[in-house]
Coordinates of C-alpha atoms and ligand atoms in Angstrom, one line a residue:
M1 CA -54.4 -42.0 -88.4
S2 CA -54.6 -40.2 -85.2
A3 CA -53.6 -36.8 -86.5
T4 CA -56.2 -34.2 -85.7
T5 CA -58.3 -33.5 -88.7
P6 CA -58.3 -29.8 -89.5
A7 CA -61.6 -28.1 -90.5
L8 CA -61.7 -27.7 -94.2
P9 CA -60.5 -24.2 -95.2
T10 CA -62.4 -22.4 -97.9
R11 CA -59.3 -21.7 -99.9
V12 CA -55.8 -23.1 -100.3
R13 CA -53.0 -22.5 -102.8
H14 CA -52.5 -26.2 -103.5
L15 CA -55.0 -29.0 -103.0
I16 CA -53.5 -32.5 -103.1
V17 CA -55.8 -35.5 -103.7
G18 CA -54.7 -38.8 -102.1
A19 CA -52.2 -39.6 -99.4
G20 CA -50.2 -42.5 -100.9
F21 CA -46.6 -42.2 -101.9
A22 CA -47.6 -39.5 -104.4
G23 CA -49.6 -37.3 -102.0
V24 CA -47.2 -37.6 -99.1
G25 CA -44.3 -36.8 -101.4
A26 CA -46.1 -33.8 -102.8
A27 CA -46.8 -32.4 -99.3
I28 CA -43.2 -32.9 -98.3
K29 CA -41.8 -31.2 -101.4
L30 CA -44.2 -28.3 -101.3
A31 CA -43.3 -27.7 -97.6
E32 CA -39.6 -27.8 -98.5
I33 CA -39.9 -24.8 -100.8
G34 CA -42.0 -22.9 -98.3
E35 CA -45.3 -23.5 -100.1
D36 CA -47.0 -24.3 -96.9
D37 CA -50.5 -23.3 -97.9
F38 CA -51.7 -26.8 -99.0
L39 CA -54.2 -29.4 -98.0
V40 CA -54.2 -33.1 -98.6
V41 CA -57.6 -34.7 -99.0
E42 CA -57.7 -38.5 -98.6
K43 CA -60.7 -40.7 -98.9
G44 CA -59.3 -43.4 -96.6
N45 CA -58.6 -43.1 -92.9
D46 CA -54.8 -43.0 -93.1
V47 CA -51.8 -42.4 -95.4
G48 CA -50.6 -45.3 -97.5
G49 CA -52.7 -45.5 -100.6
T50 CA -52.4 -48.9 -102.2
W51 CA -50.2 -50.1 -99.3
R52 CA -53.0 -49.2 -96.8
D53 CA -55.7 -50.9 -98.9
N54 CA -54.0 -54.1 -100.0
T55 CA -53.8 -56.1 -96.8
Y56 CA -54.4 -59.6 -98.3
P57 CA -52.3 -62.4 -96.9
G58 CA -49.0 -62.5 -98.7
A59 CA -49.2 -58.9 -99.9
A60 CA -45.6 -57.8 -100.7
C61 CA -43.7 -55.7 -103.1
D62 CA -42.3 -57.2 -106.2
V63 CA -39.9 -54.4 -106.6
P64 CA -36.7 -54.6 -104.5
S65 CA -37.1 -52.8 -101.1
Q66 CA -34.1 -50.6 -101.8
L67 CA -35.9 -48.9 -104.6
Y68 CA -39.1 -48.6 -102.7
S69 CA -38.4 -45.6 -100.5
F70 CA -38.0 -41.9 -101.3
S71 CA -34.4 -40.9 -102.0
F72 CA -34.8 -38.2 -99.3
A73 CA -36.2 -40.7 -96.7
R74 CA -34.2 -43.9 -96.7
N75 CA -35.4 -46.9 -94.7
D76 CA -33.8 -49.6 -92.7
W77 CA -35.5 -52.4 -94.7
S78 CA -35.7 -55.9 -93.0
R79 CA -35.6 -57.9 -96.3
S80 CA -34.8 -57.6 -100.0
F81 CA -38.5 -57.6 -101.1
S82 CA -40.6 -56.1 -98.3
A83 CA -44.1 -57.1 -97.3
Q84 CA -47.0 -54.7 -97.1
P85 CA -46.9 -54.0 -93.4
E86 CA -43.3 -52.8 -93.6
I87 CA -44.0 -50.5 -96.6
F88 CA -47.2 -49.1 -95.0
A89 CA -45.3 -48.5 -91.7
Y90 CA -42.5 -46.7 -93.7
L91 CA -45.0 -44.3 -95.3
Q92 CA -46.7 -43.6 -92.0
R93 CA -43.4 -42.8 -90.4
V94 CA -42.3 -40.6 -93.3
A95 CA -45.6 -38.7 -93.2
A96 CA -45.4 -38.3 -89.4
E97 CA -41.8 -37.1 -89.4
S98 CA -42.4 -34.6 -92.2
G99 CA -44.4 -32.3 -90.0
T100 CA -47.1 -31.9 -92.6
L101 CA -49.8 -34.2 -91.2
D102 CA -51.6 -31.2 -89.7
R103 CA -52.7 -30.4 -93.3
F104 CA -54.1 -33.9 -94.1
V105 CA -57.8 -34.5 -94.0
F106 CA -58.9 -38.1 -93.9
D107 CA -62.2 -39.9 -94.7
T108 CA -62.9 -37.2 -97.2
A109 CA -63.4 -37.9 -100.9
V110 CA -63.4 -35.5 -103.8
T111 CA -66.7 -35.6 -105.6
E112 CA -66.1 -32.9 -108.2
A113 CA -63.3 -30.6 -109.2
A114 CA -64.1 -27.9 -111.7
W115 CA -61.9 -25.2 -113.1
D116 CA -63.5 -21.7 -112.7
D117 CA -62.0 -19.8 -115.5
T118 CA -63.3 -16.4 -114.2
A119 CA -61.7 -16.8 -110.8
G120 CA -58.8 -18.7 -112.2
E121 CA -58.9 -21.5 -109.6
W122 CA -60.2 -25.0 -109.0
V123 CA -63.5 -25.3 -107.2
V124 CA -63.4 -28.7 -105.4
D125 CA -66.4 -30.3 -103.8
T126 CA -65.5 -32.9 -101.2
T127 CA -67.6 -35.0 -98.9
A128 CA -66.6 -32.6 -96.1
G129 CA -67.4 -29.3 -98.0
Q130 CA -66.0 -27.1 -100.7
V131 CA -62.4 -25.8 -101.1
R132 CA -61.0 -23.5 -103.7
A133 CA -57.5 -24.0 -104.9
T134 CA -55.1 -22.4 -107.3
N135 CA -53.4 -25.7 -108.1
L136 CA -54.8 -29.2 -108.1
I137 CA -52.3 -32.0 -107.6
T138 CA -53.8 -35.4 -107.9
G139 CA -52.1 -38.5 -106.5
S140 CA -55.1 -40.8 -106.4
G141 CA -53.2 -43.8 -107.8
G142 CA -53.5 -45.8 -111.0
L143 CA -54.4 -49.0 -109.1
S144 CA -56.9 -47.7 -106.5
E145 CA -60.3 -48.7 -107.8
P146 CA -61.0 -52.4 -107.7
K147 CA -62.4 -53.9 -111.0
L148 CA -65.0 -56.5 -110.4
P149 CA -65.6 -59.2 -113.0
D150 CA -68.9 -59.0 -115.0
I151 CA -69.9 -62.6 -114.5
D152 CA -73.5 -63.7 -114.7
G153 CA -75.0 -64.4 -111.3
I154 CA -72.1 -63.0 -109.2
D155 CA -74.4 -60.6 -107.3
G156 CA -76.5 -63.6 -106.2
F157 CA -73.6 -65.5 -104.6
D158 CA -74.6 -66.5 -101.1
G159 CA -71.2 -67.1 -99.6
E160 CA -68.5 -64.6 -98.7
I161 CA -67.1 -62.6 -101.6
F162 CA -64.5 -59.9 -101.7
H163 CA -61.9 -58.3 -103.9
S164 CA -58.2 -58.8 -103.2
A165 CA -57.8 -55.1 -102.4
R166 CA -60.7 -55.2 -100.0
W167 CA -59.7 -58.3 -98.0
N168 CA -62.3 -59.3 -95.4
H169 CA -60.2 -60.2 -92.4
D170 CA -63.3 -61.3 -90.5
I171 CA -63.5 -64.4 -92.6
D172 CA -61.4 -67.4 -91.4
L173 CA -60.5 -69.4 -94.5
T174 CA -59.4 -72.4 -92.5
G175 CA -61.1 -75.6 -93.7
K176 CA -63.2 -73.7 -96.3
R177 CA -63.8 -74.3 -99.9
V178 CA -62.3 -71.3 -101.6
A179 CA -62.1 -70.0 -105.2
V180 CA -59.7 -67.3 -106.5
I181 CA -60.6 -65.7 -109.8
G182 CA -57.5 -64.3 -111.5
T183 CA -53.8 -65.1 -111.8
G184 CA -52.2 -61.7 -111.8
A185 CA -49.7 -60.1 -109.3
S186 CA -52.2 -60.1 -106.5
A187 CA -53.5 -63.6 -107.0
I188 CA -50.1 -65.3 -107.1
Q189 CA -49.4 -63.8 -103.7
I190 CA -52.8 -64.8 -102.3
V191 CA -53.0 -68.4 -103.6
P192 CA -50.1 -69.9 -101.6
Q193 CA -51.4 -68.4 -98.4
V194 CA -55.0 -69.6 -99.0
Q195 CA -53.8 -73.1 -100.1
K196 CA -52.1 -73.6 -96.8
V197 CA -55.3 -73.3 -94.8
A198 CA -58.2 -74.0 -97.1
A199 CA -59.9 -77.4 -97.3
H200 CA -60.0 -77.0 -101.1
L201 CA -58.9 -74.2 -103.5
D202 CA -60.0 -73.6 -107.1
V203 CA -57.8 -71.1 -109.0
Y204 CA -59.6 -69.7 -112.1
Q205 CA -57.0 -68.8 -114.7
R206 CA -57.9 -66.9 -117.9
T207 CA -54.4 -66.3 -119.0
A208 CA -51.2 -67.8 -117.5
P209 CA -48.7 -65.2 -116.4
W210 CA -44.9 -65.5 -116.7
I211 CA -43.4 -66.0 -113.2
L212 CA -39.7 -65.7 -112.3
P213 CA -38.2 -66.9 -109.1
R214 CA -38.4 -64.5 -106.2
H215 CA -35.0 -63.8 -104.7
D216 CA -36.2 -62.6 -101.4
R217 CA -34.3 -62.9 -98.2
T218 CA -34.0 -61.3 -94.8
Y219 CA -31.1 -58.9 -94.4
S220 CA -28.6 -59.9 -91.7
T221 CA -28.0 -57.6 -88.7
I222 CA -24.6 -56.8 -90.1
E223 CA -26.0 -55.9 -93.5
R224 CA -28.6 -53.7 -91.9
L225 CA -26.0 -51.9 -89.7
A226 CA -23.7 -51.5 -92.7
L227 CA -26.5 -50.1 -94.9
K228 CA -27.5 -47.7 -92.2
H229 CA -24.1 -46.5 -91.0
V230 CA -21.5 -46.9 -93.8
P231 CA -21.5 -43.6 -95.6
G232 CA -22.7 -44.0 -99.2
L233 CA -23.3 -47.7 -99.0
Q234 CA -27.0 -47.7 -99.2
R235 CA -26.9 -45.1 -102.0
A236 CA -24.4 -47.3 -103.9
Y237 CA -26.5 -50.5 -103.3
R238 CA -29.7 -48.7 -104.4
S239 CA -28.0 -47.4 -107.6
A240 CA -26.7 -50.8 -108.5
I241 CA -30.2 -52.3 -108.2
Y242 CA -31.6 -49.3 -110.1
F243 CA -29.2 -49.6 -113.0
G244 CA -29.6 -53.3 -113.0
R245 CA -33.3 -53.0 -113.5
E246 CA -32.8 -50.4 -116.3
T247 CA -31.1 -53.1 -118.4
Y248 CA -34.5 -54.7 -118.8
V249 CA -35.8 -51.8 -120.9
P250 CA -34.2 -52.6 -124.3
G251 CA -35.7 -56.1 -124.2
F252 CA -39.2 -54.7 -123.5
T253 CA -39.0 -51.8 -125.9
R254 CA -36.9 -52.7 -128.9
F255 CA -35.0 -56.0 -128.8
P256 CA -37.3 -58.8 -127.7
Q257 CA -34.6 -61.4 -128.3
L258 CA -32.9 -60.0 -125.1
T259 CA -35.8 -61.4 -123.0
A260 CA -34.9 -65.0 -124.0
P261 CA -32.9 -65.7 -120.8
A262 CA -35.8 -64.5 -118.6
K263 CA -38.1 -66.8 -120.5
R264 CA -35.8 -69.8 -119.9
L265 CA -35.6 -68.8 -116.2
A266 CA -39.4 -68.7 -116.0
E267 CA -39.8 -72.0 -117.7
S268 CA -37.4 -73.6 -115.2
N269 CA -39.4 -72.0 -112.4
I270 CA -42.4 -73.9 -113.7
R271 CA -40.4 -77.2 -113.8
R272 CA -39.1 -76.6 -110.3
G273 CA -42.5 -75.8 -108.8
I274 CA -44.8 -78.3 -110.6
T275 CA -44.4 -82.0 -111.1
D276 CA -47.5 -82.8 -113.1
P277 CA -46.8 -82.4 -116.9
E278 CA -50.4 -81.5 -117.7
L279 CA -50.4 -78.7 -115.1
R280 CA -47.0 -77.5 -116.3
A281 CA -48.5 -77.1 -119.8
Q282 CA -51.5 -75.3 -118.5
V283 CA -49.5 -72.7 -116.6
T284 CA -47.1 -72.1 -119.5
P285 CA -48.0 -68.7 -121.2
D286 CA -48.4 -68.5 -124.9
F287 CA -47.2 -64.9 -125.3
Q288 CA -43.9 -63.2 -125.1
I289 CA -42.5 -62.7 -121.6
G290 CA -42.9 -59.0 -120.5
C291 CA -46.1 -58.5 -122.6
K292 CA -48.0 -58.7 -119.3
R293 CA -46.3 -57.7 -116.0
I294 CA -43.6 -60.3 -115.2
L295 CA -44.4 -61.7 -111.8
I296 CA -42.1 -63.2 -109.2
S297 CA -42.9 -66.1 -106.8
N298 CA -41.3 -69.3 -105.5
E299 CA -44.5 -70.4 -103.8
Y300 CA -47.2 -70.1 -106.4
Y301 CA -46.5 -73.1 -108.6
P302 CA -46.0 -75.5 -105.6
A303 CA -49.4 -74.2 -104.3
L304 CA -51.0 -75.0 -107.6
D305 CA -49.4 -78.5 -107.5
A306 CA -50.7 -79.2 -104.0
D307 CA -53.4 -81.9 -103.6
N308 CA -56.0 -79.5 -102.3
T309 CA -55.7 -77.1 -105.3
D310 CA -57.3 -77.3 -108.7
L311 CA -56.3 -75.0 -111.6
V312 CA -59.4 -74.3 -113.7
T313 CA -58.7 -73.0 -117.2
D314 CA -62.3 -73.4 -118.6
R315 CA -64.1 -70.1 -119.0
I316 CA -66.5 -69.2 -116.1
T317 CA -70.0 -68.9 -117.5
K318 CA -71.9 -68.1 -114.3
I319 CA -71.9 -68.0 -110.6
T320 CA -74.8 -69.6 -108.7
P321 CA -75.6 -68.9 -105.0
G322 CA -73.1 -71.7 -104.0
A323 CA -70.8 -72.5 -106.9
V324 CA -68.8 -71.4 -109.9
V325 CA -69.9 -72.9 -113.2
T326 CA -67.6 -73.3 -116.2
E327 CA -68.3 -73.6 -119.9
D328 CA -67.8 -77.4 -119.8
G329 CA -70.8 -77.5 -117.4
T330 CA -68.9 -78.3 -114.3
E331 CA -70.2 -76.7 -111.1
R332 CA -67.7 -76.3 -108.3
E333 CA -69.2 -75.6 -104.9
I334 CA -67.4 -73.1 -102.7
D335 CA -67.9 -71.2 -99.5
V336 CA -65.7 -68.1 -100.3
L337 CA -65.0 -66.4 -103.6
I338 CA -62.0 -64.1 -103.8
V339 CA -61.9 -61.9 -106.9
A340 CA -58.3 -60.9 -107.7
T341 CA -59.4 -59.3 -111.0
G342 CA -57.3 -56.1 -110.9
F343 CA -58.2 -52.4 -111.1
H344 CA -59.6 -49.7 -113.3
T345 CA -56.5 -48.6 -115.0
T346 CA -57.3 -47.0 -118.3
D347 CA -60.7 -45.7 -117.2
Q348 CA -59.5 -44.0 -114.0
P349 CA -62.5 -43.1 -111.8
I350 CA -61.1 -39.7 -110.8
A351 CA -61.2 -38.6 -114.5
H352 CA -65.0 -38.5 -114.2
H353 CA -64.8 -35.9 -111.4
I354 CA -62.4 -33.4 -112.9
R355 CA -63.8 -30.7 -115.2
G356 CA -61.6 -28.5 -117.3
R357 CA -61.9 -25.1 -118.9
D358 CA -64.6 -26.2 -121.3
G359 CA -66.7 -27.8 -118.5
R360 CA -66.1 -31.3 -119.8
S361 CA -64.6 -33.9 -117.6
L362 CA -61.2 -35.6 -118.2
A363 CA -63.1 -38.8 -118.9
E364 CA -65.1 -37.1 -121.7
H365 CA -61.9 -35.7 -123.2
W366 CA -60.2 -39.1 -122.9
S367 CA -63.2 -41.0 -124.3
E368 CA -62.2 -39.7 -127.8
T369 CA -58.4 -40.1 -127.5
G370 CA -57.7 -42.5 -124.7
M371 CA -55.7 -41.2 -121.7
A372 CA -53.4 -38.5 -122.8
S373 CA -51.3 -35.7 -121.1
Y374 CA -48.1 -33.8 -121.5
K375 CA -45.2 -35.6 -119.7
G376 CA -47.7 -37.7 -117.7
T377 CA -48.4 -34.7 -115.6
C378 CA -50.2 -31.8 -117.2
I379 CA -53.2 -31.8 -119.5
A380 CA -54.3 -29.3 -122.2
G381 CA -57.6 -27.6 -121.2
F382 CA -57.0 -28.3 -117.5
P383 CA -55.1 -25.3 -116.2
N384 CA -53.0 -25.8 -113.0
L385 CA -53.8 -29.5 -112.9
F386 CA -50.8 -31.7 -112.0
Q387 CA -51.4 -35.4 -112.1
L388 CA -49.0 -37.7 -110.3
V389 CA -48.8 -41.2 -111.9
G390 CA -50.7 -39.8 -114.9
P391 CA -50.9 -41.4 -118.4
N392 CA -47.9 -43.4 -119.6
T393 CA -45.9 -43.1 -116.4
G394 CA -46.3 -46.7 -115.3
L395 CA -43.4 -49.2 -115.2
G396 CA -43.0 -52.9 -115.7
H397 CA -39.5 -53.1 -114.4
S398 CA -38.8 -50.6 -111.7
S399 CA -40.1 -48.5 -108.9
M400 CA -43.1 -46.1 -109.1
V401 CA -41.5 -44.2 -106.3
F402 CA -38.8 -43.2 -108.7
V403 CA -41.4 -42.0 -111.2
I404 CA -43.3 -40.1 -108.5
E405 CA -40.1 -38.3 -107.4
S406 CA -39.3 -37.4 -111.0
Q407 CA -42.8 -35.9 -111.4
L408 CA -42.5 -34.1 -108.1
A409 CA -39.3 -32.4 -109.3
Y410 CA -41.2 -31.1 -112.4
I411 CA -44.3 -30.0 -110.4
I412 CA -42.2 -28.2 -107.8
D413 CA -40.2 -26.4 -110.5
A414 CA -43.6 -25.4 -112.1
V415 CA -44.9 -24.1 -108.8
R416 CA -41.6 -22.1 -108.2
T417 CA -41.7 -20.7 -111.7
Q418 CA -45.4 -19.7 -111.4
R419 CA -44.6 -18.0 -108.1
Q420 CA -41.6 -16.1 -109.4
A421 CA -43.3 -15.0 -112.6
G422 CA -46.6 -14.3 -111.0
W423 CA -48.5 -16.5 -113.5
P424 CA -52.0 -17.3 -112.3
A425 CA -52.4 -20.4 -114.6
V426 CA -50.4 -22.7 -116.9
E427 CA -51.5 -25.5 -119.1
P428 CA -49.7 -27.4 -121.9
R429 CA -50.2 -26.2 -125.5
P430 CA -52.5 -28.7 -127.2
E431 CA -50.1 -29.2 -130.1
V432 CA -47.3 -29.9 -127.7
Q433 CA -49.4 -32.5 -125.9
D434 CA -50.4 -34.1 -129.2
A435 CA -46.8 -34.3 -130.4
W436 CA -45.8 -35.8 -127.0
N437 CA -48.4 -38.5 -127.3
A438 CA -47.7 -39.2 -131.0
D439 CA -44.1 -39.8 -130.1
L440 CA -45.1 -42.2 -127.2
Q441 CA -47.5 -44.2 -129.4
R442 CA -44.9 -44.4 -132.2
R443 CA -42.4 -45.8 -129.6
M444 CA -45.1 -48.2 -128.3
Q445 CA -45.3 -50.0 -131.7
S446 CA -42.1 -51.9 -131.3
T447 CA -42.6 -52.8 -127.6
V448 CA -43.4 -56.2 -126.2
W449 CA -46.5 -54.7 -124.7
S450 CA -48.0 -54.0 -128.2
A451 CA -46.3 -56.8 -130.2
G452 CA -46.0 -59.5 -127.6
G453 CA -49.2 -61.3 -128.4
C454 CA -51.2 -60.7 -125.2
A455 CA -54.1 -58.6 -123.9
S456 CA -53.2 -56.7 -120.7
W457 CA -54.5 -53.9 -118.5
Y458 CA -51.8 -51.7 -120.0
L459 CA -53.9 -51.3 -123.1
D460 CA -57.2 -49.3 -123.4
D461 CA -60.3 -50.1 -125.4
H462 CA -58.7 -48.6 -128.5
G463 CA -55.7 -51.0 -128.1
R464 CA -53.4 -48.1 -127.2
N465 CA -50.9 -48.4 -124.4
T466 CA -51.7 -45.3 -122.3
T467 CA -50.3 -46.7 -119.0
L468 CA -46.6 -47.5 -119.5
W469 CA -43.5 -45.4 -120.0
P470 CA -41.8 -46.8 -123.2
R471 CA -38.2 -45.6 -122.4
T472 CA -35.7 -45.8 -119.6
T473 CA -36.6 -44.0 -116.4
I474 CA -33.3 -42.2 -116.8
S475 CA -34.8 -40.4 -119.7
L476 CA -38.1 -39.8 -117.8
R477 CA -36.1 -38.2 -115.0
R478 CA -34.2 -36.0 -117.5
L479 CA -37.4 -34.9 -119.3
L480 CA -39.0 -34.0 -116.0
A481 CA -36.0 -32.2 -114.5
N482 CA -37.2 -28.7 -115.4
F483 CA -40.5 -27.1 -116.0
D484 CA -40.5 -26.2 -119.7
S485 CA -42.8 -23.2 -119.6
D486 CA -42.2 -22.5 -123.3
K487 CA -44.4 -25.5 -123.9
Y488 CA -47.3 -24.0 -122.0
V489 CA -50.1 -21.5 -122.5
I490 CA -49.5 -18.9 -119.8
T491 CA -52.5 -17.0 -118.4
E492 CA -51.2 -13.6 -117.5
R493 CA -52.5 -11.8 -114.4
T494 CA -55.9 -10.2 -114.7
A495 CA -57.8 -7.9 -112.4
R496 CA -60.1 -10.0 -110.2
Ligands
N01_501 O1 -54.6 -57.4 -111.2 P1 -54.3 -57.9 -112.8 P2 -53.7 -57.6 -109.9 N1 -62.7 -63.8 -115.4 O2 -55.1 -57.0 -113.6 C1 -58.1 -62.0 -114.3 C2 -49.8 -54.2 -109.1 N2 -49.5 -55.1 -108.0 O3 -54.4 -57.0 -108.8 O4 -54.9 -61.9 -117.6 C3 -61.6 -64.4 -115.2 O5 -52.8 -57.9 -113.0 C4 -57.1 -61.6 -115.3 O6 -57.0 -62.4 -116.4 P3 -56.3 -61.9 -117.8 C5 -49.1 -54.6 -110.4 O7 -48.7 -53.5 -111.1 C6 -48.2 -55.0 -107.5 O8 -53.2 -59.0 -109.8 O9 -56.9 -60.5 -118.0 N3 -60.4 -63.8 -114.9 C7 -55.8 -61.6 -114.4 O10 -55.3 -62.9 -114.3 C8 -50.1 -55.4 -111.1 O11 -49.9 -55.6 -112.4 C9 -47.9 -55.9 -106.5 O12 -56.8 -62.9 -118.8 C10 -60.4 -62.5 -114.9 C11 -56.3 -61.1 -113.1 O13 -57.7 -61.4 -113.1 C12 -51.4 -54.7 -110.7 O14 -51.2 -54.3 -109.3 C13 -48.7 -56.8 -106.0 C14 -61.6 -61.7 -115.2 C15 -56.2 -59.6 -112.8 O15 -54.8 -59.4 -112.8 C16 -52.6 -55.4 -110.8 O16 -52.5 -56.7 -110.3 C17 -50.0 -56.9 -106.5 C18 -62.7 -62.4 -115.4 N4 -63.9 -61.8 -115.7 C19 -50.4 -56.0 -107.5 N5 -61.2 -60.4 -115.1 C20 -46.5 -55.7 -106.0 O17 -45.9 -56.6 -105.6 C21 -59.9 -60.4 -114.8 N6 -59.4 -61.6 -114.7 C22 -45.8 -54.4 -106.0

């Protein structure tokens, strides 16, 4: 990003961590209410977050484009499911047009943020120096830290190796022997692209995912003009898609029998894409649809069915300098190893860097309970900390941009309330937070994510689902509409 990087101030009212959808949205919304004394600290060299980092071939959104923009900054999308470059460009444009980029600092990582109870503010150490802030707003993303597989010998691999979210564009895969480990949302987008150019491709599947057809198409010029210029049309179209997606929720949360048509559709997607009966059986999941994220692709199965691709379902036992070895003793030689093995989701790295009132880190608090917060946003013992895309705010069916905007409404109302009342600090009451999480976990019991017979990144080491929201997003938006200060411990003003 070519924006001039400001020198780090010693003090700001709001420090925002991360410049993805969450951080950019927070900057815009704070500016809107005249809270201009903020700074956005971003470890990368641009805005965009996950849409800046995930540049692998085929990277695209599996949520409809119409839902993938801020309600206050619509976009003229070129197709129904947009690819990464278009989403990245959208976020760059929104940030540039917001007039807030002068308060973004790039290439700067937060190394430690500690609450100073005496001063009543956050002391934040970054790679570019220290900043003090009244409020700390984190938007560092739930899927930002690549998770590498712990496979014997992987460090000794002599060929090229990279994670899906850190694609090495210097490596030409044409004519190479390539292996992809993983069959999640990233892998199923990568595999068809690699299959087209590689001499040979091995796809290592630990668990087969459910995959629905991808109804992607380019919008015609007339459609785009109409969506742009006919008053209310884009809003109506967006609402129709939004409410359509909300109808998935009962099937995920309470009535699994409602997912039967989706399962049939996924099964027919396998039949359409794969001719070999043995391969069809290997890619057919043995758990309930929805238990893991439902994926969408028309190209993945045909790519697996291609002559130059092998699906390997035997467990990987080790990696040698030139090959992947599976438990049946087979050694498959490769030139390039792509690990599409996901992200740290329930052990978020930023949690190790934020220290609350008692000096302990979020990670230490969460090591006992699993990730927990109040309304996915505020955390007992961590005054004036607002976390965007916090615990239990993830979705399996709709857009995270909607969640982020819902949380922003709550945070902005909190900031406004704090300002009007002159409260130096707020934090949720522990018993309120406990009740919130008890209710979430009670609701989780009946969901497909808990009872669907799979292991997924939604669940933590204790088997608790601390990542997903188990209700409709309509209810999430309602619950986050106003800052409920009666649920908070308020620190009154003290002489400093
Ligand atoms: O990661 P994943 P992802 N040996 O964790 C396998 C979002 N996203 O990057 O299922 C062998 O889903 C693992 O196997 P298993 C979206 O929210 C969105 O693909 O655990 N295999 C799995 O197959 C998504 O959910 C878009 O048994 C190993 C895979 O690696 C999230 O990102 C696009 C292994 C990891 O799948 C993460 O997706 C892409 C090992 N040691 C991603 N370790 C959009 O379109 C892991 N695996 C918006």
